[in-house]
Amino acid sequence: MVELRENEQKTLLALQKLNGKAGVNQITQASDLAHAAVMRAMLTLGEKKLVTVHEQEQKVVELSEEGKQHAEQGLPERRMINALIESGGKAETEAIVEKARLDQKFVPIALGWMHRKGWAALEDKRMLKAKEKAIPEGADEKLLSLLNAKGSATFDELDKSAQDAVMVLKGRKLLEVTEKTVRQLELTDAGSQLVGKGLELITEVSQLTPDLIITGKWRETKLRKFDVTAAGPEFYPAKAHPLQQVIQKAREIFLELGFTEIRGPLVETAFWNFDALFQPQDHPAREMMDTFYLANPKAGALPKKSVVNAVAKTHENGWVTGSKGWGYKWSPEEARRLVLRTHTTAETIKYLSKHRKPPIKVFSVDRVYRNERVDYRHTAEFHQIEGIVVDKGVTLRDLMGTLKTFYARFGLKKVRFWPCYFPYTEPSAEATVYVPKLKTWIELCGMGMFRPEVLAPMGIKYPVLAWGGGLERVAMLELGIEDIRLPYGNSLSWIRRTPLCQ
Ligand code: PHE
């Protein structure tokens, strides 16, 4: 005789009601069982060969936060067209925006989609005109309502028009599509026979109460056995953001290699960001295109006169360095301008101005800013991994070894160095890594030995190895992502999916 517990019996009965084959969600709805209880019952029924469990990887479609909002209030273009039709089909855009009570950020979206869907057109720039008196619900809107009611749907269960709508709404970031394992239960012959005979419900208790003991009822009670191998419910404990984990790992590697961490302010004077690094004041990197200059306050303080004068002379004629300099009149005003630092080399050179005695091994992993157009490979703020080594007799080869060791700890083994150019180092090189998955070489960092024009004004008499490179590149490889914006987007599902330990 097969002995079944209450939940298993209920699962079998629900399955029978559903014609012998159904998904876990359907069974949950058709019985009064919780999702986890059906999952547990499924495991035992599977072992007893009363049901077969079909597992399938499926694309599951769910609403994003913004999607939920639109599902409840209507898509921005729907709210706008409704307002327009209510106003007689023609009105000024501004009036309609007001009437539709649309958040400012949704206005261009609403206008764009009304146009794309052919619902309305703009006449002489200001007047909006509806093309029809009534506009039926589109496949995208039907899908939003469906998902709002059901919570989620698998891609395959949707009809063709809804599937097309998934693509569009995903592009609008109103949906999230994730791969999940979906389980279907099917009654086996043995299972059908058993339910056919009629099941006798055995009531089980999962907790022994004082009452059961005092009354002696425990003698007749059937206690539920625990299945310690059953999957528990998923839960998402708090954890550090994946990007912070990578930052932390970079820090730990440098600390283990005997480096000390330094940090500096996000806002620096152009002096430390550029001038001290022998970058001429008309250098293209300083232009507004790349650098964020502060509007208020505009200028900061320069360091002590002797350092400033030495930098000025080095730029103008090379000073005592043996170089000819850049041959222009150096301006202290230009050097005083405040910028959001464009690289953390500003911090290492500043550190050198105050620490001249070798050995020095310092690093920083910190934020920098550049006025870049944001796309899947660029963001206007990102992190750099930076550092210097100062000691008697150190050479570029020492730095190559240090960096190889560092990147190897991130699993980046095939690192190569190529000659390249920076205004503040000579020789200069660039480290790249071969990524087999992408079949390409990726730039990791710039490096070199600070030039005499950089060292002399700071009073440094020893060779200085310096390097700096993007952290996000390493993070993307480490986290297996292809879009640099992802770690900055607060996508909860991505954060949850990304494991705590890599
Ligand atoms: N500062 C350079 C950059 O931002 C990198 C670099 C640092 C190059 C130190 C040489 C020495 O790309």
Coordinates of C-alpha atoms and ligand atoms in Angstrom, one line a residue:
M1 CA 0.0 0.0 0.0
V2 CA 1.2 3.5 -0.8
E3 CA 1.0 5.8 2.1
L4 CA 0.5 9.4 1.2
R5 CA 0.5 12.5 3.3
E6 CA -2.3 15.0 3.2
N7 CA -0.4 17.5 0.9
E8 CA 0.5 14.7 -1.5
Q9 CA -3.0 13.5 -1.7
K10 CA -4.3 17.0 -2.3
T11 CA -1.7 17.5 -5.1
L12 CA -2.8 14.3 -6.7
L13 CA -6.5 15.3 -6.5
A14 CA -5.8 18.7 -8.0
L15 CA -3.8 17.1 -10.7
Q16 CA -6.6 14.8 -11.5
K17 CA -9.0 17.8 -11.7
L18 CA -6.6 19.4 -14.1
N19 CA -6.8 16.4 -16.5
G20 CA -3.7 14.7 -15.3
K21 CA -1.1 17.3 -16.3
A22 CA -0.4 20.8 -14.9
G23 CA 2.2 23.2 -13.8
V24 CA 3.1 23.9 -10.2
N25 CA 1.4 27.3 -10.3
Q26 CA -1.9 25.8 -11.6
I27 CA -1.9 23.1 -8.9
T28 CA -1.3 25.8 -6.2
Q29 CA -4.3 27.6 -7.5
A30 CA -6.5 24.5 -7.8
S31 CA -5.7 23.3 -4.3
D32 CA -5.5 25.2 -1.1
L33 CA -1.8 24.4 -0.9
A34 CA 1.1 26.9 -0.7
H35 CA 3.6 26.9 -3.6
A36 CA 6.3 25.4 -1.4
A37 CA 4.0 22.6 -0.2
V38 CA 3.2 21.6 -3.8
M39 CA 6.9 21.6 -4.6
R40 CA 7.6 19.3 -1.6
A41 CA 4.7 17.0 -2.6
M42 CA 6.0 16.9 -6.1
L43 CA 9.4 15.6 -4.9
T44 CA 7.9 12.7 -3.0
L45 CA 5.2 11.9 -5.6
G46 CA 8.0 11.8 -8.1
E47 CA 10.1 9.4 -6.0
K48 CA 7.0 7.1 -5.6
K49 CA 6.6 7.2 -9.3
L50 CA 3.0 8.5 -9.0
V51 CA 3.8 11.6 -11.1
T52 CA 6.5 12.4 -13.7
V53 CA 8.1 15.8 -13.3
H54 CA 8.9 17.6 -16.6
E55 CA 11.4 20.3 -16.1
Q56 CA 11.8 23.0 -18.8
E57 CA 14.0 26.1 -19.0
Q58 CA 11.5 28.8 -20.0
K59 CA 11.6 32.5 -20.5
V60 CA 9.5 34.1 -17.8
V61 CA 8.1 37.5 -18.4
E62 CA 7.4 39.9 -15.5
L63 CA 6.7 43.5 -15.1
S64 CA 9.5 45.9 -14.1
E65 CA 8.7 48.6 -11.4
E66 CA 8.0 51.1 -14.2
G67 CA 5.9 48.5 -16.0
K68 CA 3.8 47.9 -13.0
Q69 CA 3.2 51.6 -12.7
H70 CA 2.1 51.8 -16.3
A71 CA 0.0 48.7 -16.1
E72 CA -2.0 50.3 -13.4
Q73 CA -2.2 53.9 -14.7
G74 CA -2.0 53.2 -18.5
L75 CA 0.9 53.7 -20.8
P76 CA 2.0 57.3 -21.1
E77 CA 0.8 57.5 -24.7
R78 CA -2.6 56.0 -23.7
R79 CA -3.0 58.6 -20.9
M80 CA -2.1 61.4 -23.3
I81 CA -4.3 60.2 -26.2
N82 CA -7.3 59.8 -23.8
A83 CA -6.7 63.4 -22.6
L84 CA -6.6 64.5 -26.2
I85 CA -9.7 62.7 -27.3
E86 CA -11.5 64.0 -24.2
S87 CA -10.5 67.5 -25.3
G88 CA -12.2 67.1 -28.7
G89 CA -9.3 65.5 -30.6
K90 CA -7.2 68.6 -31.0
A91 CA -5.4 70.8 -28.5
E92 CA -2.1 72.4 -27.6
T93 CA 0.5 69.9 -26.4
E94 CA 1.1 71.7 -23.1
A95 CA -2.6 71.7 -22.2
I96 CA -2.8 67.9 -22.9
V97 CA 0.3 67.2 -20.8
E98 CA -1.3 69.0 -18.0
K99 CA -4.7 67.3 -18.4
A100 CA -3.1 63.8 -18.6
R101 CA -1.2 64.6 -15.4
L102 CA 1.9 63.0 -16.8
D103 CA 5.2 63.1 -15.1
Q104 CA 7.6 65.3 -17.1
K105 CA 9.9 62.5 -17.8
F106 CA 7.2 60.5 -19.6
V107 CA 6.2 63.4 -21.9
P108 CA 8.7 62.7 -24.7
I109 CA 7.9 59.0 -24.4
A110 CA 4.2 59.6 -24.7
L111 CA 4.7 61.9 -27.7
G112 CA 7.1 59.6 -29.4
W113 CA 4.9 56.5 -29.0
M114 CA 1.7 58.3 -30.0
H115 CA 3.5 59.2 -33.2
R116 CA 5.0 55.8 -33.8
K117 CA 1.6 54.1 -33.2
G118 CA 0.0 56.6 -35.6
W119 CA -2.5 57.7 -32.9
A120 CA -1.8 61.4 -33.2
A121 CA 0.3 63.9 -35.1
L122 CA 1.8 67.3 -34.3
E123 CA 0.5 70.1 -36.4
D124 CA 2.6 73.3 -36.7
K125 CA 4.8 72.2 -33.7
R126 CA 2.3 72.9 -30.9
M127 CA -1.1 71.5 -31.8
L128 CA -1.7 67.8 -31.3
K129 CA -4.3 66.2 -33.4
A130 CA -5.8 62.7 -32.8
K131 CA -6.2 60.5 -35.9
E132 CA -9.2 58.6 -34.6
K133 CA -12.0 59.1 -32.1
A134 CA -11.4 55.9 -30.3
I135 CA -8.3 53.8 -30.2
P136 CA -8.6 50.1 -29.3
E137 CA -6.3 48.5 -26.8
G138 CA -3.1 47.4 -28.3
A139 CA -1.3 44.0 -27.8
D140 CA 1.2 45.8 -25.6
E141 CA -1.5 47.1 -23.3
K142 CA -3.3 43.8 -23.2
L143 CA 0.0 42.1 -22.2
L144 CA 0.6 44.7 -19.4
S145 CA -2.9 44.0 -17.9
L146 CA -2.4 40.3 -18.2
L147 CA 0.9 40.4 -16.4
N148 CA -0.5 42.7 -13.8
A149 CA -3.3 40.3 -13.1
K150 CA -1.2 37.1 -13.3
G151 CA 2.1 38.3 -11.9
S152 CA 4.1 36.5 -14.6
A153 CA 3.7 34.5 -17.8
T154 CA 6.0 32.2 -19.7
F155 CA 7.0 33.4 -23.2
D156 CA 5.7 30.2 -24.8
E157 CA 2.2 30.5 -23.4
L158 CA 1.7 33.9 -25.0
D159 CA 0.2 34.2 -28.5
K160 CA 2.2 35.7 -31.4
S161 CA 1.0 39.2 -30.9
A162 CA 1.8 39.2 -27.2
Q163 CA 5.2 37.7 -27.9
D164 CA 5.9 40.6 -30.3
A165 CA 4.7 43.0 -27.6
V166 CA 7.2 41.4 -25.1
M167 CA 10.1 42.5 -27.4
V168 CA 8.8 46.0 -27.6
L169 CA 8.0 46.4 -23.9
K170 CA 11.3 44.9 -23.0
G171 CA 13.0 47.5 -25.1
R172 CA 11.0 50.1 -23.2
K173 CA 12.3 48.5 -19.9
L174 CA 8.8 47.8 -18.8
L175 CA 9.4 44.1 -18.6
E176 CA 12.0 41.8 -17.4
V177 CA 12.6 38.5 -19.1
T178 CA 14.5 35.8 -17.2
E179 CA 15.3 32.2 -17.7
K180 CA 13.6 30.0 -15.1
T181 CA 13.0 26.3 -14.6
V182 CA 9.3 25.7 -15.0
R183 CA 8.0 22.3 -13.7
Q184 CA 5.0 20.4 -15.0
L185 CA 3.5 17.4 -13.2
E186 CA 1.9 14.5 -15.0
L187 CA 0.1 11.6 -13.4
T188 CA 1.7 8.3 -14.2
D189 CA -0.5 5.2 -14.8
A190 CA 0.2 4.1 -11.2
G191 CA -0.8 7.7 -10.1
S192 CA -4.1 7.6 -12.1
Q193 CA -5.0 4.2 -10.7
L194 CA -4.5 5.4 -7.2
V195 CA -6.6 8.5 -7.5
G196 CA -9.2 6.5 -9.5
K197 CA -9.7 4.2 -6.5
G198 CA -10.5 7.2 -4.3
L199 CA -8.1 8.5 -1.7
E200 CA -8.6 8.6 1.9
L201 CA -7.3 11.8 3.5
I202 CA -5.0 11.2 6.4
T203 CA -4.7 14.3 8.5
E204 CA -1.2 15.0 9.5
V205 CA 0.2 17.5 12.0
S206 CA 3.5 19.2 11.5
Q207 CA 3.8 20.4 15.0
L208 CA 3.4 18.6 18.3
T209 CA 1.4 21.0 20.6
P210 CA 1.1 20.9 24.4
D211 CA -2.6 20.2 23.8
L212 CA -1.8 17.1 21.8
I213 CA 0.4 15.8 24.6
I214 CA -1.8 16.6 27.5
T215 CA -4.9 15.1 25.9
G216 CA -3.0 12.1 24.8
K217 CA -4.2 12.6 21.2
W218 CA -0.7 12.4 20.0
R219 CA -1.1 8.6 20.2
E220 CA -3.5 8.6 17.2
T221 CA -2.0 11.6 15.4
K222 CA 0.1 11.2 12.3
L223 CA 3.1 13.4 12.5
R224 CA 4.5 14.7 9.3
K225 CA 8.1 13.6 8.5
F226 CA 10.5 16.2 7.5
D227 CA 12.2 15.9 4.2
V228 CA 15.5 17.6 4.9
T229 CA 16.5 17.3 1.3
A230 CA 13.5 19.4 0.0
A231 CA 14.3 22.8 -1.6
G232 CA 13.4 25.6 0.7
P233 CA 11.9 28.9 -0.4
E234 CA 14.2 31.3 -2.1
F235 CA 15.2 34.3 0.0
Y236 CA 17.5 37.2 -0.7
P237 CA 19.6 38.3 2.2
A238 CA 21.2 41.7 2.2
K239 CA 24.7 41.8 0.6
A240 CA 27.2 44.1 -0.8
H241 CA 26.5 45.4 -4.3
P242 CA 28.4 43.3 -6.9
L243 CA 30.5 46.2 -8.1
Q244 CA 31.5 46.9 -4.5
Q245 CA 32.5 43.3 -4.2
V246 CA 34.8 43.6 -7.2
I247 CA 36.2 46.9 -5.7
Q248 CA 36.8 45.1 -2.4
K249 CA 38.5 42.2 -4.2
A250 CA 40.9 44.6 -6.0
R251 CA 41.6 46.3 -2.7
E252 CA 42.4 43.0 -1.0
I253 CA 44.7 41.9 -3.7
F254 CA 46.8 45.1 -3.4
L255 CA 46.8 44.9 0.3
E256 CA 48.1 41.3 0.1
L257 CA 50.8 42.5 -2.3
G258 CA 52.0 44.9 0.4
F259 CA 50.4 48.1 -0.9
T260 CA 48.8 50.8 1.2
E261 CA 45.5 52.4 0.1
I262 CA 45.3 56.2 -0.5
R263 CA 42.2 58.2 -1.2
G264 CA 41.6 61.8 -2.3
P265 CA 38.8 64.2 -3.0
L266 CA 36.6 63.8 -6.1
V267 CA 37.0 67.5 -6.8
E268 CA 40.6 68.4 -7.6
T269 CA 42.4 71.4 -9.0
A270 CA 43.5 71.2 -12.6
F271 CA 47.0 71.6 -11.0
W272 CA 47.0 68.0 -9.6
N273 CA 44.8 66.5 -12.3
F274 CA 46.9 68.0 -15.2
D275 CA 49.7 70.4 -14.5
A276 CA 51.7 68.4 -12.0
L277 CA 51.5 65.6 -14.6
F278 CA 53.2 67.7 -17.2
Q279 CA 50.1 68.0 -19.4
P280 CA 50.2 71.3 -21.2
Q281 CA 47.4 73.7 -20.5
D282 CA 46.1 73.5 -24.1
H283 CA 46.1 69.7 -24.0
P284 CA 43.0 68.4 -25.7
A285 CA 42.1 66.2 -22.7
R286 CA 41.5 69.3 -20.7
E287 CA 38.8 70.6 -23.0
M288 CA 35.2 70.8 -21.9
M289 CA 34.5 67.7 -24.0
D290 CA 36.2 65.4 -21.6
T291 CA 36.5 67.2 -18.3
F292 CA 33.8 68.4 -16.0
Y293 CA 34.8 71.8 -14.8
L294 CA 33.0 73.2 -11.7
A295 CA 30.8 76.2 -12.1
N296 CA 30.7 77.0 -8.4
P297 CA 33.2 77.3 -6.8
K298 CA 35.3 77.7 -9.9
A299 CA 38.8 77.7 -8.4
G300 CA 40.7 76.1 -5.6
A301 CA 44.0 76.6 -3.8
L302 CA 47.4 75.8 -5.3
P303 CA 50.1 74.0 -3.2
K304 CA 53.2 75.8 -1.8
K305 CA 54.9 78.3 -4.0
S306 CA 58.1 76.3 -4.6
V307 CA 56.2 73.4 -6.1
V308 CA 54.0 75.7 -8.2
N309 CA 57.0 77.6 -9.5
A310 CA 58.9 74.5 -10.4
V311 CA 55.9 73.1 -12.3
A312 CA 55.4 76.4 -14.1
K313 CA 59.1 76.6 -15.2
T314 CA 59.1 72.9 -16.2
H315 CA 56.1 73.6 -18.5
E316 CA 57.7 76.8 -19.9
N317 CA 61.3 75.8 -20.5
G318 CA 62.0 72.5 -18.8
W319 CA 63.5 74.0 -15.7
V320 CA 66.4 71.8 -14.4
T321 CA 65.1 68.6 -16.0
G322 CA 67.1 68.9 -19.2
S323 CA 63.8 69.0 -21.1
K324 CA 62.8 72.0 -23.3
G325 CA 59.3 72.1 -21.7
W326 CA 56.3 72.9 -23.8
G327 CA 57.3 76.5 -24.6
Y328 CA 54.3 78.5 -23.6
K329 CA 53.4 80.9 -20.8
W330 CA 52.0 78.9 -17.9
S331 CA 48.9 80.3 -16.2
P332 CA 48.2 79.9 -12.5
E333 CA 44.5 80.7 -13.1
E334 CA 44.1 77.8 -15.4
A335 CA 45.8 75.5 -12.8
R336 CA 43.5 76.7 -10.1
R337 CA 40.3 75.7 -11.9
L338 CA 38.4 73.0 -10.1
V339 CA 37.5 69.8 -12.0
L340 CA 35.9 66.5 -11.2
R341 CA 39.0 64.4 -11.3
T342 CA 39.4 62.6 -14.7
H343 CA 41.8 60.1 -13.3
T344 CA 43.2 59.0 -10.0
T345 CA 46.7 59.8 -11.1
A346 CA 45.9 63.2 -9.6
E347 CA 46.0 61.4 -6.2
T348 CA 49.3 59.5 -6.7
I349 CA 51.2 62.6 -7.8
K350 CA 49.7 64.6 -4.9
Y351 CA 50.9 61.8 -2.6
L352 CA 54.4 62.1 -4.1
S353 CA 54.5 65.8 -3.4
K354 CA 54.4 65.0 0.3
H355 CA 56.1 61.6 0.5
R356 CA 59.5 61.4 -1.1
K357 CA 61.3 58.6 0.8
P358 CA 61.4 55.2 -0.8
P359 CA 60.1 52.5 -0.6
I360 CA 56.6 53.6 -1.4
K361 CA 53.9 51.2 -2.6
V362 CA 50.4 52.8 -2.6
F363 CA 47.2 52.2 -4.6
S364 CA 43.7 53.6 -4.9
V365 CA 40.4 52.2 -6.2
D366 CA 38.1 55.1 -6.6
R367 CA 35.7 57.1 -8.7
V368 CA 36.6 59.4 -11.6
Y369 CA 34.5 61.4 -14.1
R370 CA 34.6 62.1 -17.8
N371 CA 32.1 63.7 -20.0
E372 CA 31.4 60.6 -22.1
R373 CA 28.2 59.8 -24.0
V374 CA 26.7 57.0 -22.0
D375 CA 26.4 53.7 -23.8
Y376 CA 27.0 50.0 -23.2
R377 CA 30.7 50.6 -22.9
H378 CA 30.9 54.1 -21.4
T379 CA 29.6 55.9 -18.4
A380 CA 30.4 59.4 -17.2
E381 CA 31.5 58.1 -13.8
F382 CA 33.5 55.0 -13.3
H383 CA 36.3 53.6 -11.1
Q384 CA 40.0 53.5 -11.7
I385 CA 42.6 51.1 -10.2
E386 CA 45.7 53.2 -9.7
G387 CA 49.0 53.0 -8.0
I388 CA 52.7 53.8 -7.7
V389 CA 55.9 52.0 -6.6
V390 CA 58.9 54.1 -5.7
D391 CA 62.2 52.5 -4.9
K392 CA 65.8 52.5 -5.8
G393 CA 66.5 50.6 -9.0
V394 CA 62.9 49.6 -9.9
T395 CA 62.2 49.1 -13.6
L396 CA 59.2 48.8 -15.8
R397 CA 59.7 45.0 -15.7
D398 CA 58.8 45.1 -11.9
L399 CA 55.6 46.9 -12.8
M400 CA 54.8 44.4 -15.5
G401 CA 55.2 41.6 -13.0
T402 CA 53.1 43.3 -10.3
L403 CA 50.3 44.0 -12.8
K404 CA 50.4 40.4 -14.1
T405 CA 50.1 39.1 -10.6
F406 CA 47.2 41.5 -9.9
Y407 CA 45.1 40.6 -13.0
A408 CA 45.8 36.9 -12.7
R409 CA 44.0 37.0 -9.4
F410 CA 40.9 38.1 -11.4
G411 CA 41.5 35.1 -13.7
L412 CA 43.0 37.3 -16.4
K413 CA 46.0 35.3 -17.4
K414 CA 46.9 36.2 -20.9
V415 CA 48.1 39.8 -20.3
R416 CA 50.4 41.6 -22.8
F417 CA 52.1 44.9 -22.7
W418 CA 52.3 47.3 -25.7
P419 CA 54.3 50.6 -26.0
C420 CA 52.0 53.6 -26.0
Y421 CA 52.0 57.3 -25.0
F422 CA 51.1 59.4 -21.9
P423 CA 52.4 62.9 -21.4
Y424 CA 53.7 62.0 -17.9
T425 CA 55.5 58.7 -18.4
E426 CA 58.5 57.5 -20.3
P427 CA 58.6 54.7 -21.2
S428 CA 54.8 54.2 -21.4
A429 CA 52.9 51.0 -22.0
E430 CA 49.4 49.7 -22.1
A431 CA 48.4 46.3 -20.6
T432 CA 45.8 44.3 -22.5
V433 CA 44.3 40.9 -21.9
Y434 CA 43.0 38.3 -24.3
V435 CA 39.4 37.3 -23.5
P436 CA 38.8 33.9 -25.2
K437 CA 35.0 34.2 -24.7
L438 CA 34.9 37.5 -26.7
K439 CA 37.8 36.4 -28.9
T440 CA 39.5 39.8 -28.5
W441 CA 42.1 41.8 -26.6
I442 CA 40.8 44.2 -24.1
E443 CA 42.6 47.3 -22.7
L444 CA 43.3 47.0 -19.0
C445 CA 45.4 49.9 -17.9
G446 CA 48.0 52.5 -18.8
M447 CA 51.4 52.4 -17.1
G448 CA 54.9 53.8 -17.2
M449 CA 57.7 55.5 -15.3
F450 CA 57.1 59.1 -14.4
R451 CA 59.1 61.5 -16.5
P452 CA 61.8 63.8 -14.9
E453 CA 59.4 66.7 -15.8
V454 CA 57.0 65.2 -13.3
L455 CA 59.4 64.0 -10.7
A456 CA 61.8 67.0 -10.4
P457 CA 59.2 69.6 -9.3
M458 CA 58.1 67.2 -6.5
G459 CA 61.6 66.7 -5.4
I460 CA 61.6 62.9 -6.1
K461 CA 65.0 61.4 -6.8
Y462 CA 64.1 57.8 -7.4
P463 CA 62.3 56.0 -10.2
V464 CA 58.5 55.9 -9.9
L465 CA 56.4 53.2 -11.5
A466 CA 52.8 54.3 -12.1
W467 CA 49.7 52.7 -13.6
G468 CA 46.0 53.4 -13.8
G469 CA 43.1 51.6 -15.5
G470 CA 39.4 51.1 -15.5
L471 CA 37.8 48.9 -12.8
E472 CA 34.6 48.4 -14.7
R473 CA 36.3 46.4 -17.5
V474 CA 37.6 44.0 -14.9
A475 CA 34.2 43.9 -13.2
M476 CA 32.4 43.2 -16.5
L477 CA 34.6 40.2 -17.1
E478 CA 34.4 39.1 -13.4
L479 CA 30.6 39.4 -13.3
G480 CA 30.0 38.1 -16.9
I481 CA 28.1 41.2 -18.1
E482 CA 28.3 43.0 -21.4
D483 CA 26.7 46.3 -20.5
I484 CA 28.7 48.6 -18.3
R485 CA 25.5 50.4 -17.3
L486 CA 24.1 47.3 -15.5
P487 CA 25.9 47.8 -12.2
Y488 CA 24.7 51.4 -12.1
G489 CA 21.0 50.6 -12.9
N490 CA 19.8 49.2 -9.6
S491 CA 18.2 46.2 -11.3
L492 CA 17.1 44.2 -8.3
S493 CA 16.8 41.0 -10.2
W494 CA 20.4 41.3 -11.5
I495 CA 21.6 42.1 -8.0
R496 CA 19.8 39.1 -6.6
R497 CA 20.9 36.8 -9.3
T498 CA 24.6 37.8 -8.9
P499 CA 26.2 35.4 -6.4
L500 CA 27.7 36.8 -3.2
C501 CA 31.0 35.0 -3.8
Q502 CA 32.4 34.6 -7.3
Ligands
PHE1 N1 45.9 58.2 -16.0 C1 45.9 57.3 -17.2 C2 44.5 57.1 -17.6 O1 43.6 57.6 -17.0 C3 46.5 55.9 -16.8 C4 48.0 56.0 -16.4 C5 48.3 56.1 -15.1 C6 49.0 55.9 -17.3 C7 49.6 56.2 -14.7 C8 50.3 56.0 -17.0 C9 50.6 56.1 -15.6 O2 44.2 56.4 -18.6

